[in-house]
Amino acid sequence: MSAPLPSPLPSRLSFHKYQGLGNDFILVDNRQQPQPCLTPEQAIALCDRRFGIGADGVIFLLPGQAGADFSMRLFNSDGSEPEMCGNGIRCLAQFLHRLGIPGREGAYQIHTLAGRIVPQLRADGQVTVDMGIPRLLAGQIPTTLAEAEQKVIQKPLSVAGREWQVTGVSMGNPHCVTFLGAGESLEDLDLPVVGPQFEHHPAFPERTNTEFVQVLSPTCLRMRVWERGAGATLACGTGACAVLVAAVLEGRAEPEATVELPGGNLEIRWDPSTQHVFMTGPALHVFSGTVAE
Ligand SMILES: N[C@@H](CCC[C@H](N)C(=O)O)C(=O)O
């Protein structure tokens, strides 16, 4: 049997493991330099659940840009860099609090590749995040399922031998949302088969996250997710926001609803006056450590 490949694990790296509804991340205090201290290859190695620490991604706490208090960047477990991470930014807010950085009335101004995002710690220990305004035009998602200046609502998409109706939403990162038909169940979905075919579909030039949704009521949505660059995860915060937005656009839900994910629930609100989406949910520190020599 051949010896395992040499690991690019960054020896002696201090890290902090957090999770939001089981969507788990390795957080690195990277405030000493403007660029991430790790390469995508090192992030892949750290995320490996056998040879590394194990996580859905690596999140970097960086110095602020554009007037923000701090910046956040992250690598998915496949080494790709997404624009934003909803569960992850709740974890980042808890990390800042644990570092003894109070924020303004518990709120932190965070610069991300999706723009300014504002998580706020709540007295009950949960975190509410102003996720900004969803992008709904095909050119913003991006997708070729419609003309660039058109919305993508209930468009047909052939995947895995069947036609799905999909709605596209960007929360800074791309999301393809599809609602199950009567008699279909989330448990019957073969995510490892259909997920990658959605993720890599040519209609999504930057790949996509895909959410499969069952409407329990206009104020309760149940979902599973296949994430771009991470696969099937227990929760996706930007995905839950995209699901609420898509459900409202399709006339299936109220602007405020509970989104049930395999890892737990998120409360999502799409404010009609400001068009901002707000997400509320938990984020917990699991352990801290240092990578071996
Ligand atoms: N799980 C995250 C999303 C992380 C990024 C996503 N995989 C992408 O590539 O867009 C969340 O909670 O939003």
CSV table of N, CA, C and O and ligand atoms in Angstrom, one decimal, residues 23 25 76 82 84-87 173 209 227-228 235-238, ligand 1:
chain,number,residue,atom,x,y,z
A,23,ASN,N,-23.4,23.3,10.3
A,23,ASN,CA,-22.5,23.8,9.2
A,23,ASN,C,-21.3,24.3,9.9
A,23,ASN,O,-21.4,25.3,10.6
A,25,PHE,N,-17.1,25.2,10.7
A,25,PHE,CA,-16.0,26.0,10.1
A,25,PHE,C,-14.8,26.1,11.0
A,25,PHE,O,-15.0,26.0,12.2
A,76,ASN,N,-14.3,27.3,0.7
A,76,ASN,CA,-15.1,26.1,0.9
A,76,ASN,C,-14.1,24.9,1.1
A,76,ASN,O,-12.9,25.0,0.8
A,82,PRO,N,-16.1,31.4,-2.0
A,82,PRO,CA,-17.4,32.0,-2.2
A,82,PRO,C,-17.4,33.4,-1.8
A,82,PRO,O,-16.6,33.9,-1.0
A,84,MET,N,-19.9,34.8,0.2
A,84,MET,CA,-20.5,35.0,1.5
A,84,MET,C,-20.9,33.7,2.1
A,84,MET,O,-20.9,32.7,1.4
A,85,CYS,N,-21.1,33.7,3.4
A,85,CYS,CA,-21.4,32.5,4.2
A,85,CYS,C,-22.3,33.0,5.4
A,85,CYS,O,-21.8,33.7,6.3
A,86,GLY,N,-23.6,32.6,5.3
A,86,GLY,CA,-24.5,33.1,6.4
A,86,GLY,C,-24.2,32.4,7.7
A,86,GLY,O,-24.1,33.1,8.7
A,87,ASN,N,-24.2,31.1,7.8
A,87,ASN,CA,-23.9,30.4,9.1
A,87,ASN,C,-22.5,30.9,9.5
A,87,ASN,O,-22.3,31.1,10.7
A,173,ASN,N,-23.8,35.1,-3.2
A,173,ASN,CA,-23.4,33.8,-3.8
A,173,ASN,C,-24.6,33.2,-4.5
A,173,ASN,O,-25.8,33.5,-4.2
A,209,ASN,N,-25.2,26.9,-5.6
A,209,ASN,CA,-25.8,26.1,-4.5
A,209,ASN,C,-27.2,25.8,-4.9
A,209,ASN,O,-27.8,26.6,-5.6
A,227,GLU,N,-24.5,22.2,-1.4
A,227,GLU,CA,-23.7,23.4,-1.5
A,227,GLU,C,-22.6,23.4,-2.6
A,227,GLU,O,-21.9,22.4,-2.7
A,228,ARG,N,-22.5,24.5,-3.3
A,228,ARG,CA,-21.3,24.7,-4.2
A,228,ARG,C,-20.0,24.5,-3.3
A,228,ARG,O,-19.9,25.2,-2.3
A,235,ALA,N,-26.8,22.6,7.0
A,235,ALA,CA,-27.4,23.9,7.0
A,235,ALA,C,-26.7,24.9,6.1
A,235,ALA,O,-25.5,24.7,5.9
A,236,CYS,N,-27.4,25.8,5.5
A,236,CYS,CA,-26.8,26.9,4.6
A,236,CYS,C,-27.6,28.1,4.9
A,236,CYS,O,-28.8,28.2,4.5
A,237,GLY,N,-26.9,29.1,5.5
A,237,GLY,CA,-27.6,30.4,5.9
A,237,GLY,C,-28.0,31.2,4.7
A,237,GLY,O,-29.2,31.6,4.6
A,238,THR,N,-27.1,31.4,3.7
A,238,THR,CA,-27.5,32.1,2.5
A,238,THR,C,-28.5,31.3,1.7
A,238,THR,O,-29.4,31.9,1.1
B,1,LIG,N1,-22.9,27.3,4.1
B,1,LIG,C1,-22.7,28.7,3.8
B,1,LIG,C2,-22.4,29.0,2.3
B,1,LIG,C3,-21.0,28.8,2.0
B,1,LIG,C4,-20.6,29.1,0.6
B,1,LIG,C5,-21.3,28.3,-0.4
B,1,LIG,N2,-20.9,26.9,-0.3
B,1,LIG,C6,-21.0,28.8,-1.8
B,1,LIG,O1,-20.0,28.4,-2.4
B,1,LIG,O2,-21.6,29.8,-2.2
B,1,LIG,C7,-23.9,29.5,4.3
B,1,LIG,O3,-24.3,29.3,5.4
B,1,LIG,O4,-24.3,30.5,3.6
